[in-house]
Backbone as CSV, one residue per row, in Angstrom:
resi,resn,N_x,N_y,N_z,CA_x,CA_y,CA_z,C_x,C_y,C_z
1,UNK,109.322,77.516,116.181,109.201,78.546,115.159,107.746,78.692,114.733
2,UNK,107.183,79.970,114.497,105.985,80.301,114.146,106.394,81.169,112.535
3,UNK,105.231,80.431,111.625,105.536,81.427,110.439,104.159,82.068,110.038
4,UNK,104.555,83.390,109.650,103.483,84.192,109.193,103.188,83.597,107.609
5,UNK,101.968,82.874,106.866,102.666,83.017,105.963,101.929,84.094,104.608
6,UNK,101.645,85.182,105.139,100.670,85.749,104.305,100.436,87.212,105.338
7,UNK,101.311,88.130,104.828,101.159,89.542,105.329,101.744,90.784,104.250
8,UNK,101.350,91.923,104.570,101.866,92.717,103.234,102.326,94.128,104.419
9,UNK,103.944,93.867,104.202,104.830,94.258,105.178,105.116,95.860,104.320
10,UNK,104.607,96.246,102.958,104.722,97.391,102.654,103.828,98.526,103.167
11,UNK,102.450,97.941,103.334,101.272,98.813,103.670,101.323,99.700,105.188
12,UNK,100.929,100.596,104.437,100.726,101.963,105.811,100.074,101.543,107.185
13,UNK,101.109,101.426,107.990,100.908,101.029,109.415,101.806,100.090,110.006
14,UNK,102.294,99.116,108.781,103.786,98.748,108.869,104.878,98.938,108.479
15,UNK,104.797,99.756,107.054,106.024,99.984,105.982,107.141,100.827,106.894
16,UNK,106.197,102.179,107.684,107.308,102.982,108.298,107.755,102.364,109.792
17,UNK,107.748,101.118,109.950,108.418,100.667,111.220,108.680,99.178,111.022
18,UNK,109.456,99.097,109.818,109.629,98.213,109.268,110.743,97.169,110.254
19,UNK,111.474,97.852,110.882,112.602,97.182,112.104,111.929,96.882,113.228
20,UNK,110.947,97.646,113.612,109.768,97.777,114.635,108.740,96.322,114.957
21,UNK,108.375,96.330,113.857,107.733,95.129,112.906,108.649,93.437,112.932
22,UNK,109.271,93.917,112.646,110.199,92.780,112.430,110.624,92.009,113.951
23,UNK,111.409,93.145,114.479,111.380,92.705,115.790,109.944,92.566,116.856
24,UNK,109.359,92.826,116.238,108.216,92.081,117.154,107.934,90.756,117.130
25,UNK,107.850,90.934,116.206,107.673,89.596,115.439,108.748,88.037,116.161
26,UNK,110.384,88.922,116.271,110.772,87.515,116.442,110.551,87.504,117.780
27,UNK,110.502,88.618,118.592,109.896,88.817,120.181,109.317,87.806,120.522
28,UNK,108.142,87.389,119.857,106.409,86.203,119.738,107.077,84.859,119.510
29,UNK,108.260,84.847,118.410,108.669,83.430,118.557,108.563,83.334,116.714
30,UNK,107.422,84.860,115.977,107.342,84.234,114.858,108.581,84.676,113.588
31,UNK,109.234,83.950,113.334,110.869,83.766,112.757,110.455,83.663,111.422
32,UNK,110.145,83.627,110.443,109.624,83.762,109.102,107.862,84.143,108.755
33,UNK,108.269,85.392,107.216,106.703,85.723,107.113,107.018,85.674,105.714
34,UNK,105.875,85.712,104.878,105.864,85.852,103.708,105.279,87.121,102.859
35,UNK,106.171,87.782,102.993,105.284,89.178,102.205,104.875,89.058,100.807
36,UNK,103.440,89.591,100.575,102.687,89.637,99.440,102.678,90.518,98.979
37,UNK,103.274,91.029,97.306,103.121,91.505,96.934,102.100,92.275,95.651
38,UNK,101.021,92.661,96.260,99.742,92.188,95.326,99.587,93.131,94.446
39,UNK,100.419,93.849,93.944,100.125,94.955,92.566,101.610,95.122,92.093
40,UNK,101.077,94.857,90.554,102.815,94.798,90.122,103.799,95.930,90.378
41,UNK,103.118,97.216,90.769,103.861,98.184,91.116,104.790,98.090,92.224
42,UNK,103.860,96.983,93.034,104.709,96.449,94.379,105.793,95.937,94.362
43,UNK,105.583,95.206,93.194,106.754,93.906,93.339,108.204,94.333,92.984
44,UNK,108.724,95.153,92.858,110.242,95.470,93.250,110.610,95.960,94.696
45,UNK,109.129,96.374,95.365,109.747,96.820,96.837,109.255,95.498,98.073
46,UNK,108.715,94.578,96.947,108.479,93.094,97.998,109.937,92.347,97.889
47,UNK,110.362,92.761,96.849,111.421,91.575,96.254,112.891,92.269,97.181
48,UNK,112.779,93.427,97.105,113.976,94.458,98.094,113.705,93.791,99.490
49,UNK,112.700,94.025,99.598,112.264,94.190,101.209,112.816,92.480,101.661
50,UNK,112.457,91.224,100.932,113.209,90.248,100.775,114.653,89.864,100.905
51,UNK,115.225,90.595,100.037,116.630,90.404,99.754,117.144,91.087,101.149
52,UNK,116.857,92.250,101.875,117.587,92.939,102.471,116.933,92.316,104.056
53,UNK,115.910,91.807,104.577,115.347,91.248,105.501,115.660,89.374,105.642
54,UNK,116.606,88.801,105.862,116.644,87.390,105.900,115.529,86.261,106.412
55,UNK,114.501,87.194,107.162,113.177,86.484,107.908,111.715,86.553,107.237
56,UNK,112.109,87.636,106.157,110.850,87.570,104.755,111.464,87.089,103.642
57,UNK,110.211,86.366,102.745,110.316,85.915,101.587,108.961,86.902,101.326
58,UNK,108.753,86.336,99.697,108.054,87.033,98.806,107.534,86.674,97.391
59,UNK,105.986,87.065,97.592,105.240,86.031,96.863,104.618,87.726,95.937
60,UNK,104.508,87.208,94.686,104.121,88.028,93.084,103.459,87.995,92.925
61,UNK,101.959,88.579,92.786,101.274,88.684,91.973,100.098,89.974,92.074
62,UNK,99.008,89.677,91.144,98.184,90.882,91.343,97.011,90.289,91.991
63,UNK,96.214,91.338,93.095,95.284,90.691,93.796,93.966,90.975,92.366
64,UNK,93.166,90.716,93.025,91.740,90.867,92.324,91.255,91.832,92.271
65,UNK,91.252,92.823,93.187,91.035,94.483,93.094,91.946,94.834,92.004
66,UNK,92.890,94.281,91.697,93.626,95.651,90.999,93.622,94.743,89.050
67,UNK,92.651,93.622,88.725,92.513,93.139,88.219,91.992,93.951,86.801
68,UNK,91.142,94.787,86.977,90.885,95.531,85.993,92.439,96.852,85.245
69,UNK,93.210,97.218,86.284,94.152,97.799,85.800,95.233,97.065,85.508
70,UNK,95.631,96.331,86.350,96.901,95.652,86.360,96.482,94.206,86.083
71,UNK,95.720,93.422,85.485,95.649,92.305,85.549,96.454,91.671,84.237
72,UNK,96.853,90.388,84.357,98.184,89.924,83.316,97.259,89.007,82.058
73,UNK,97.703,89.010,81.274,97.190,88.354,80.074,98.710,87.499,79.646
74,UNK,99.384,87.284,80.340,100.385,86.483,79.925,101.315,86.397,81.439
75,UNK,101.760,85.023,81.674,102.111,84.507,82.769,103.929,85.096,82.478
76,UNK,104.622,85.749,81.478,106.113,86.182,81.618,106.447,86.474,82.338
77,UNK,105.912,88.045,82.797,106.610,88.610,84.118,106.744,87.576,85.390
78,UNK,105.898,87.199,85.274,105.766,86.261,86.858,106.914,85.623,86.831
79,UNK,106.952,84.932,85.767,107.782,83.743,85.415,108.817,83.948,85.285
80,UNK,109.356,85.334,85.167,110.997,86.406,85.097,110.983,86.295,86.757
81,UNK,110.147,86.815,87.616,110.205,87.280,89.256,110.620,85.528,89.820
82,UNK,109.533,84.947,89.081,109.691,83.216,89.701,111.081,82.713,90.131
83,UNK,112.195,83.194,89.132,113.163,82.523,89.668,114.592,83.283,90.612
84,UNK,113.628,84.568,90.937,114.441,84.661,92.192,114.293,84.316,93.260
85,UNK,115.725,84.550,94.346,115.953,83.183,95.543,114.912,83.246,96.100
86,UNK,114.431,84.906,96.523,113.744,84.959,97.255,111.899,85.377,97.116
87,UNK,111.790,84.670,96.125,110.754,85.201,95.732,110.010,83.226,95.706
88,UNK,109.320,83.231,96.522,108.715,81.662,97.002,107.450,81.353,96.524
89,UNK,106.692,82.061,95.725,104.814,82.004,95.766,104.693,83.130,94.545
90,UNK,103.093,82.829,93.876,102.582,83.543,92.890,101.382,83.633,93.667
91,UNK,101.048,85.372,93.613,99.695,85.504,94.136,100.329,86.777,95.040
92,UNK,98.782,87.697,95.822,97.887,86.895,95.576,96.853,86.907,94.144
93,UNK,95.868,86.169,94.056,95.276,86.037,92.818,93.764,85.420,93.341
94,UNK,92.937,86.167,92.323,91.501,84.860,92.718,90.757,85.592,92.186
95,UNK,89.213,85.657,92.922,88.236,86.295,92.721,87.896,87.161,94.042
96,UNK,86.654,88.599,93.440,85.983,88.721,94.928,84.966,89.666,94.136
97,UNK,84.010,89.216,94.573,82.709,89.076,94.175,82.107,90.030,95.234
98,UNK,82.957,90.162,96.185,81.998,90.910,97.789,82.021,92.429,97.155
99,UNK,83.442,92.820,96.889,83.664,94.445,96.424,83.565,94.391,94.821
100,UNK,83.805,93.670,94.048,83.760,93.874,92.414,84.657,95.003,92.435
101,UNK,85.525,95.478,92.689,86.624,96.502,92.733,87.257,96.823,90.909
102,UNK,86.925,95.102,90.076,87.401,95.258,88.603,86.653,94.241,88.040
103,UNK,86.490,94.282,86.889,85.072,93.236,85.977,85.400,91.953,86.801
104,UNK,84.376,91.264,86.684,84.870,89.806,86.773,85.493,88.893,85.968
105,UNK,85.253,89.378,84.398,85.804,88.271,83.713,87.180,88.775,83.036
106,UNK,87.940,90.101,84.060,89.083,90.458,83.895,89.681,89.978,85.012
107,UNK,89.318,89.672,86.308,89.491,88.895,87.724,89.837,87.502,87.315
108,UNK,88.932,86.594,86.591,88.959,85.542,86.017,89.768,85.043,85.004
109,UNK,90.308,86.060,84.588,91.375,86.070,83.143,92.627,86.442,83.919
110,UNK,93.164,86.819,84.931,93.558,87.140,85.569,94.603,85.835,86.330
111,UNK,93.617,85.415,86.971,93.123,84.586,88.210,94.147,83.305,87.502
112,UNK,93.773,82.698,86.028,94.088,81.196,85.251,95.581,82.119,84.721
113,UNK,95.990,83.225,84.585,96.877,83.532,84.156,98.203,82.960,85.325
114,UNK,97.968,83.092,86.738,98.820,83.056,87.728,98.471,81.376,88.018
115,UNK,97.456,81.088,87.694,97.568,79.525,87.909,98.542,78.432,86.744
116,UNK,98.639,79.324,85.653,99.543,78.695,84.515,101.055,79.512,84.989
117,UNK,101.213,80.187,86.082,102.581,80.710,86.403,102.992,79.869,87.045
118,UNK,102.284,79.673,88.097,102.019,78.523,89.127,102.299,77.144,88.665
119,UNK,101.715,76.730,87.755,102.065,75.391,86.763,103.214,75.299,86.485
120,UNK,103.863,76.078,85.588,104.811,76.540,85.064,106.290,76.275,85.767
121,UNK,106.276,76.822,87.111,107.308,77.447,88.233,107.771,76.399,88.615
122,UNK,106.506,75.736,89.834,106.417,74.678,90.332,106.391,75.626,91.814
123,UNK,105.796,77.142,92.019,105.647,77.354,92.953,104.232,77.498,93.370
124,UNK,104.374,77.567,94.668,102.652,77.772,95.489,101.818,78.672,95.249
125,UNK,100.739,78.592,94.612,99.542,79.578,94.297,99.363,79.810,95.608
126,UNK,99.028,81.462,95.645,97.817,81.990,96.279,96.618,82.738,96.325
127,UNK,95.423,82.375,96.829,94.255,82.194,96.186,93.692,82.936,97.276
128,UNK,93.086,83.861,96.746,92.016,85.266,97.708,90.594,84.769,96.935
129,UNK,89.649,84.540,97.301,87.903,84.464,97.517,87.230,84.918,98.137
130,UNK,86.530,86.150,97.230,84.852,85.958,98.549,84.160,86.285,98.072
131,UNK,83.624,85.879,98.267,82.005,85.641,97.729,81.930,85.155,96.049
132,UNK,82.668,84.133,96.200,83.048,83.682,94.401,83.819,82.450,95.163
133,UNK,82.865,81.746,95.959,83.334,79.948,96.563,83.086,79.190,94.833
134,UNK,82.097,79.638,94.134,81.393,78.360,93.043,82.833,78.336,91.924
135,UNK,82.807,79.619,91.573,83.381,80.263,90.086,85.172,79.688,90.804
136,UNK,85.687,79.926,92.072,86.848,80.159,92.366,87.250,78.502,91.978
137,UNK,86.324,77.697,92.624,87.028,76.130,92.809,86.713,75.636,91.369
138,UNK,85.623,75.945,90.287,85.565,75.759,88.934,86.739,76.184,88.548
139,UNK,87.940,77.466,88.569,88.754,77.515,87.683,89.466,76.438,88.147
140,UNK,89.890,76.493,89.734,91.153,75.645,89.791,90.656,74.052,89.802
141,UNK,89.813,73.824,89.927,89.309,71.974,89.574,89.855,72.005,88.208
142,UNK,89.131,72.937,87.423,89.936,72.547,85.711,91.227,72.798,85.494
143,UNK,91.576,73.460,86.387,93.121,74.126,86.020,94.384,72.662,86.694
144,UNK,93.769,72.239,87.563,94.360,71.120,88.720,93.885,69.539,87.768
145,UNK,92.682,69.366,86.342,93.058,68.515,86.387,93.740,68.720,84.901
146,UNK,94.495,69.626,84.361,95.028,69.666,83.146,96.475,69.873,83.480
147,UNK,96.491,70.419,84.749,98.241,70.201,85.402,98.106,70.313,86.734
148,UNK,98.818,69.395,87.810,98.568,69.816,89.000,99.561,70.883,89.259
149,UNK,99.013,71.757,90.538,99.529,72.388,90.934,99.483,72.714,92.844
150,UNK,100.359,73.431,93.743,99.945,73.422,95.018,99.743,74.552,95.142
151,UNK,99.067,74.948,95.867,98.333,76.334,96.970,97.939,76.644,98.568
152,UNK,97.337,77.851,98.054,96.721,78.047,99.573,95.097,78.746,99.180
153,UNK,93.895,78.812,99.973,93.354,79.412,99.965,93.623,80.463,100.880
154,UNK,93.721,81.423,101.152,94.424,82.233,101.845,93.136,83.124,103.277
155,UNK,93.592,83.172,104.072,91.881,83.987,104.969,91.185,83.085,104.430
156,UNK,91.314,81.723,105.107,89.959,81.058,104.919,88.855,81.603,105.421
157,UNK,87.870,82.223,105.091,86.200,81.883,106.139,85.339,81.407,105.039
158,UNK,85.259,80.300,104.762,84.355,80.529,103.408,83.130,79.257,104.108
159,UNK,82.919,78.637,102.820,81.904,77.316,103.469,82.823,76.371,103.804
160,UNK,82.109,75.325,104.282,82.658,73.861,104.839,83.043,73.361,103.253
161,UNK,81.810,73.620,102.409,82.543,72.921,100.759,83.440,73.878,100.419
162,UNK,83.569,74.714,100.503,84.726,75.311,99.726,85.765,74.943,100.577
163,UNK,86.150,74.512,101.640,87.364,74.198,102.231,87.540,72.579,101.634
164,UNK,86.251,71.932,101.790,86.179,70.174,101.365,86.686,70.263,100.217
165,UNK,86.515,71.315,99.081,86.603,70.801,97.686,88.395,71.470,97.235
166,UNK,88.388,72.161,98.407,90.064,72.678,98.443,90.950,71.543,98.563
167,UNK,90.766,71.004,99.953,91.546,70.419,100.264,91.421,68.725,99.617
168,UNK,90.278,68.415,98.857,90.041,67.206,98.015,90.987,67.232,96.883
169,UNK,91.547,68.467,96.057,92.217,69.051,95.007,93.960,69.023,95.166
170,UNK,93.698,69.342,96.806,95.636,69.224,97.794,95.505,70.717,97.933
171,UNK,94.957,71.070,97.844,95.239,73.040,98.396,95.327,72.656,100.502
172,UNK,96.139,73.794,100.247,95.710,74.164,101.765,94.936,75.394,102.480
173,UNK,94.881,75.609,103.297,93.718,76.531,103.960,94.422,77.874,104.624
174,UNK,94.985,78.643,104.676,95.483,79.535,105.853,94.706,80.100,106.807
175,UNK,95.068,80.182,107.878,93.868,80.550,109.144,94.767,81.667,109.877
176,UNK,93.730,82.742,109.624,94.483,83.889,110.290,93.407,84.402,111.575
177,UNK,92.995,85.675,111.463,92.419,86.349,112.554,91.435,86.308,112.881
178,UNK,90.353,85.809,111.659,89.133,85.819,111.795,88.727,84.627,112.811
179,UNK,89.708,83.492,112.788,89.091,82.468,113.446,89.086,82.585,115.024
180,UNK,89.618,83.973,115.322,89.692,84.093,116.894,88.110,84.848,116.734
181,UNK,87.690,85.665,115.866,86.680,86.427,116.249,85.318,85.851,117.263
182,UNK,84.787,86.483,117.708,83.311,85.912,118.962,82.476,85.365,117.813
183,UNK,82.131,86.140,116.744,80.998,85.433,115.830,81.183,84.305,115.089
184,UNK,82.582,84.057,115.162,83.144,82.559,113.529,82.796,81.463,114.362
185,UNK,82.067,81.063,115.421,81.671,79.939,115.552,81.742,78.588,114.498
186,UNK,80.927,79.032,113.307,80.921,78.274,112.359,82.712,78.231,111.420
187,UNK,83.159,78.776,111.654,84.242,78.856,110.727,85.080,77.882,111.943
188,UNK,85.012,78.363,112.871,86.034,77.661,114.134,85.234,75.938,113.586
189,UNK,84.269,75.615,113.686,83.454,74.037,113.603,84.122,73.734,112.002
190,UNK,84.720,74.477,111.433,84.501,73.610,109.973,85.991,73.540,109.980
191,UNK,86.874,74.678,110.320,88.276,74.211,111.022,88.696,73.141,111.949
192,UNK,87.611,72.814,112.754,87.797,71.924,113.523,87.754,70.763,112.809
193,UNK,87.326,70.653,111.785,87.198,69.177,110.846,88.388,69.236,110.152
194,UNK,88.743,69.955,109.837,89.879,69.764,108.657,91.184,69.635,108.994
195,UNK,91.988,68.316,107.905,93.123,68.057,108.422,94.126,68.980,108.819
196,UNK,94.778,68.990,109.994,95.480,69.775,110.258,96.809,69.808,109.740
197,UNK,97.268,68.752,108.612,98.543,68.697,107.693,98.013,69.646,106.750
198,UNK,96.846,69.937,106.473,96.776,71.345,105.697,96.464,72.452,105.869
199,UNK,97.031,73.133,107.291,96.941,74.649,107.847,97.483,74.746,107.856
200,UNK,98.133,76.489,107.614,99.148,76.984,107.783,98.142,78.591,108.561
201,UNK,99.389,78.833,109.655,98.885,80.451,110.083,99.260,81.646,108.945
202,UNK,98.273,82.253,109.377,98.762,83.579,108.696,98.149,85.065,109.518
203,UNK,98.719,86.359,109.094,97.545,87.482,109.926,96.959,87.893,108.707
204,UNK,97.710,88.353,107.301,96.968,89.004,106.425,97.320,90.393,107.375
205,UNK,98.413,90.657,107.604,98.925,92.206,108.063,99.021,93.054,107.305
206,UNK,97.911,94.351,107.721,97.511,94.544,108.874,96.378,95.015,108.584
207,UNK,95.767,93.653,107.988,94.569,93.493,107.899,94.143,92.765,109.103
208,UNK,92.587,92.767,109.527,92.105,91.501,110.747,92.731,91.211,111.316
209,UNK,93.186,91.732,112.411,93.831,91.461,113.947,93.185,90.788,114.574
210,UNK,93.833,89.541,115.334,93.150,88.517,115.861,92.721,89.346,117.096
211,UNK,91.843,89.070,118.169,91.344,89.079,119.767,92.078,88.576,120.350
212,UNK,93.206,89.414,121.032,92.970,90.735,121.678,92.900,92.202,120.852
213,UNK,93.253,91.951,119.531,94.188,93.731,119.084,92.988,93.309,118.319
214,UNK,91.523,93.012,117.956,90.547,93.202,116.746,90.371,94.765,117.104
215,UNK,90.287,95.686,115.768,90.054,96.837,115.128,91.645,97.805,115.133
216,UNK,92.678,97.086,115.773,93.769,97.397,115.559,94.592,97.253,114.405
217,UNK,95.812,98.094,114.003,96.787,97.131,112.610,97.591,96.242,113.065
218,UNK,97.322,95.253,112.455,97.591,94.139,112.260,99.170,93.560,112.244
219,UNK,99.699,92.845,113.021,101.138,92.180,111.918,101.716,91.376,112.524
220,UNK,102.774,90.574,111.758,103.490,88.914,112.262,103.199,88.486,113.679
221,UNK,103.974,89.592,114.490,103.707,89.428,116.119,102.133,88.590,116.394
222,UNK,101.396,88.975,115.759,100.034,88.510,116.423,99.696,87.042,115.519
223,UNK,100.727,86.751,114.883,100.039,85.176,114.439,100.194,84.217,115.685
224,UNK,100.911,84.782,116.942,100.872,83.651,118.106,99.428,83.891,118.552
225,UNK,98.149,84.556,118.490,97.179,84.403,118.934,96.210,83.370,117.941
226,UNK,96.593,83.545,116.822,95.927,82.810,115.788,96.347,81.351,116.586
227,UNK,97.455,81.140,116.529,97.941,80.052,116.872,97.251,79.059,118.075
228,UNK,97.295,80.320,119.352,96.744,79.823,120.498,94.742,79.398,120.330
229,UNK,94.688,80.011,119.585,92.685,79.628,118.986,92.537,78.729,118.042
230,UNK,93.769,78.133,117.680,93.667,77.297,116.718,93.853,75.477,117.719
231,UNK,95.134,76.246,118.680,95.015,74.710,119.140,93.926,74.247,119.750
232,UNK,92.757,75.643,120.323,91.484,75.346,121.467,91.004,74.682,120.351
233,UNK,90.656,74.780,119.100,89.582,73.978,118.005,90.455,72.883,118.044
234,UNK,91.583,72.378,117.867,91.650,71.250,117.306,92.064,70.436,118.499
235,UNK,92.009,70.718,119.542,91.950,70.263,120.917,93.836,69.771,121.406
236,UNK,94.878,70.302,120.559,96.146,69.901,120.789,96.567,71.354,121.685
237,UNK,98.175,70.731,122.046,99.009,71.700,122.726,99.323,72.931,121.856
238,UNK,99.464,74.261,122.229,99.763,74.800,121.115,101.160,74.791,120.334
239,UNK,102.261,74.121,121.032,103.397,73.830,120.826,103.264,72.864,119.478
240,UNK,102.263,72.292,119.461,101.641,71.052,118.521,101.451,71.864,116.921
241,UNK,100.724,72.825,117.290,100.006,73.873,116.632,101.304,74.051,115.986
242,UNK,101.920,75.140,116.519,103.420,75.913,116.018,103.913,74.560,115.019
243,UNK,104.489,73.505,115.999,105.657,72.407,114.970,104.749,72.700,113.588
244,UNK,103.432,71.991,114.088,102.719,71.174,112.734,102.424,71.894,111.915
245,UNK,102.009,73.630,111.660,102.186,74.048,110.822,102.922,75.199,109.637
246,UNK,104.431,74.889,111.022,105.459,75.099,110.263,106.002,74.528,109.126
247,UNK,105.726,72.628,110.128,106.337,72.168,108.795,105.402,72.031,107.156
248,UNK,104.012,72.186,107.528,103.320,72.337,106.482,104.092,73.883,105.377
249,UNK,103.929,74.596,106.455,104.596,75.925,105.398,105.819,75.065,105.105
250,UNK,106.752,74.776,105.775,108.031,74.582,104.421,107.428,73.109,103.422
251,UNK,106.644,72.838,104.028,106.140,71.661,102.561,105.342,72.279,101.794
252,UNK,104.465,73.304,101.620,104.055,73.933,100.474,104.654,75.047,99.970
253,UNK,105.842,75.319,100.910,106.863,76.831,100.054,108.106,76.125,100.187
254,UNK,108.441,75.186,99.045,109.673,74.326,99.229,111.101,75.470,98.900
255,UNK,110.509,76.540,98.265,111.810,77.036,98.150,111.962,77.799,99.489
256,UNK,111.214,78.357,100.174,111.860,78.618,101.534,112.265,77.485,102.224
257,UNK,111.688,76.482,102.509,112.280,75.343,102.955,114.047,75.504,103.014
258,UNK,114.177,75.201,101.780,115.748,75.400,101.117,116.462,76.156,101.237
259,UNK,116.051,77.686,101.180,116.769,78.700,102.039,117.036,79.048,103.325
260,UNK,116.234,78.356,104.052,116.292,78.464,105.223,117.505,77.097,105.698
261,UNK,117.297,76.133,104.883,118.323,74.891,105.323,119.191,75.485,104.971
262,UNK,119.936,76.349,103.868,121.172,76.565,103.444,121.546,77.760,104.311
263,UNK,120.735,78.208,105.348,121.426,80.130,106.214,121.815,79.023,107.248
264,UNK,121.451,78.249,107.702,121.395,77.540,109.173,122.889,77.233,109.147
């Protein structure tokens, strides 16, 4: 089994071939994805798209672009969405400093709001960064030592410390498309260091299509290429690849874990 765990199965290029999509997907081998629902407007057609699809789950929250309109000043709603079956993850959430799309210190207010949902739940943060490595691991170092909590950094490419100071905290890393690209040399070397009990694949569909489909849209089907560039860095079989960070996804999304033991 291969799991996607980080794609947004509503967006234009997948929404209208949504059966299309799906079955590709289990075509590749990859049998669970996690759709993100990153603007609260979303989140009744992530949570549908869930309930009515048995091979997606679905994760709440507002990304960082939409932080200035939609950003939460109180962790409730989340915490109402939190306890449905199928709703596994808060996020995504973070900073991004590259586009400034909404203030920063509404991104940031934002950002500790879904990490106290996260606290709260006892489900998996997810965490979008870029270009905000310093400010991102300052909230959650303070936020991680006043309650722990688990995550992902999600599209890792960042520095070697921002992955060190992730995974020093217990976060994990997701590795999607970029790490096939010709130029991530350096991202492939700093992946290559890091424990592989804390990767999980992802595409970020249909965003960054791994090589072969780069400048194409993106989706589940192609996390078997992520997969296959992941085992060349860490020098295993890719069969190795698949087990090992499946079972990482059901150890940091315990409630899919559980749903998936109870369909079987």
């Amino acid at each position: 089994m291969i799991v996607d765990s980080h794609c947004h199965l509503d967006y234009p290029g997948l929404a209208e071939d949504e059966a299309g999509v799906i079955a590709r997907a289990h075509a590749a081998g990859v049998d669970l994805m996690v759709h993100i629902a990153a603007k609260r407007s979303g989140w009744p057609v992530g949570v549908a798209l869930a309930e009515r699809r048995p091979e997606v789950f679905c994760a709440v929250g507002v990304h960082p672009h939409e932080a200035g309109q939609e950003g939460l000043d109180d962790p409730t709603p989340l915490l109402e969405l939190a306890s449905h079956p199928r709703v596994v993850a808060i996020g995504e959430t973070g900073l991004d400093y590259f586009y400034d799309f909404s203030p920063r210190d509404r991104q940031a207010a934002s950002f500790e709001v879904h990490i106290a949902a996260a606290q709260a739940s006892g489900l998996p943060l997810v965490v979008h960064t870029r270009d905000a490595d310093e400010d991102t691991m300052a909230i959650l170092e303070a936020a991680m030592a006043k309650a722990p909590f688990t995550g992902v950094i999600h599209c890792y490419s960042s520095s070697r410390r921002l992955a060190e100071r992730a995974i020093a905290i217990g976060l994990h890393l997701g590795i999607g498309g970029i790490l096939t690209f010709r130029k991530s040399e350096d991202l492939r070397a700093i992946v290559e260091d890091m424990p592989l009990d804390r990767l999980v694949l992802e595409t970020d569909a249909p965003y960054l299509a791994p090589v072969p489909f780069r400048g194409k849209t993106n989706e589940p089907a192609y996390t078997v290429h992520v997969a296959k560039v992941l085992a060349e860095v860490k020098g295993v079989p890719q069969a190795e690849i698949e087990r090992v960070t499946t079972d990482n996804f059901f150890r940091l999304f315990p409630k899919a874990a559980a749903a998936v033991r109870a369909a079987a």
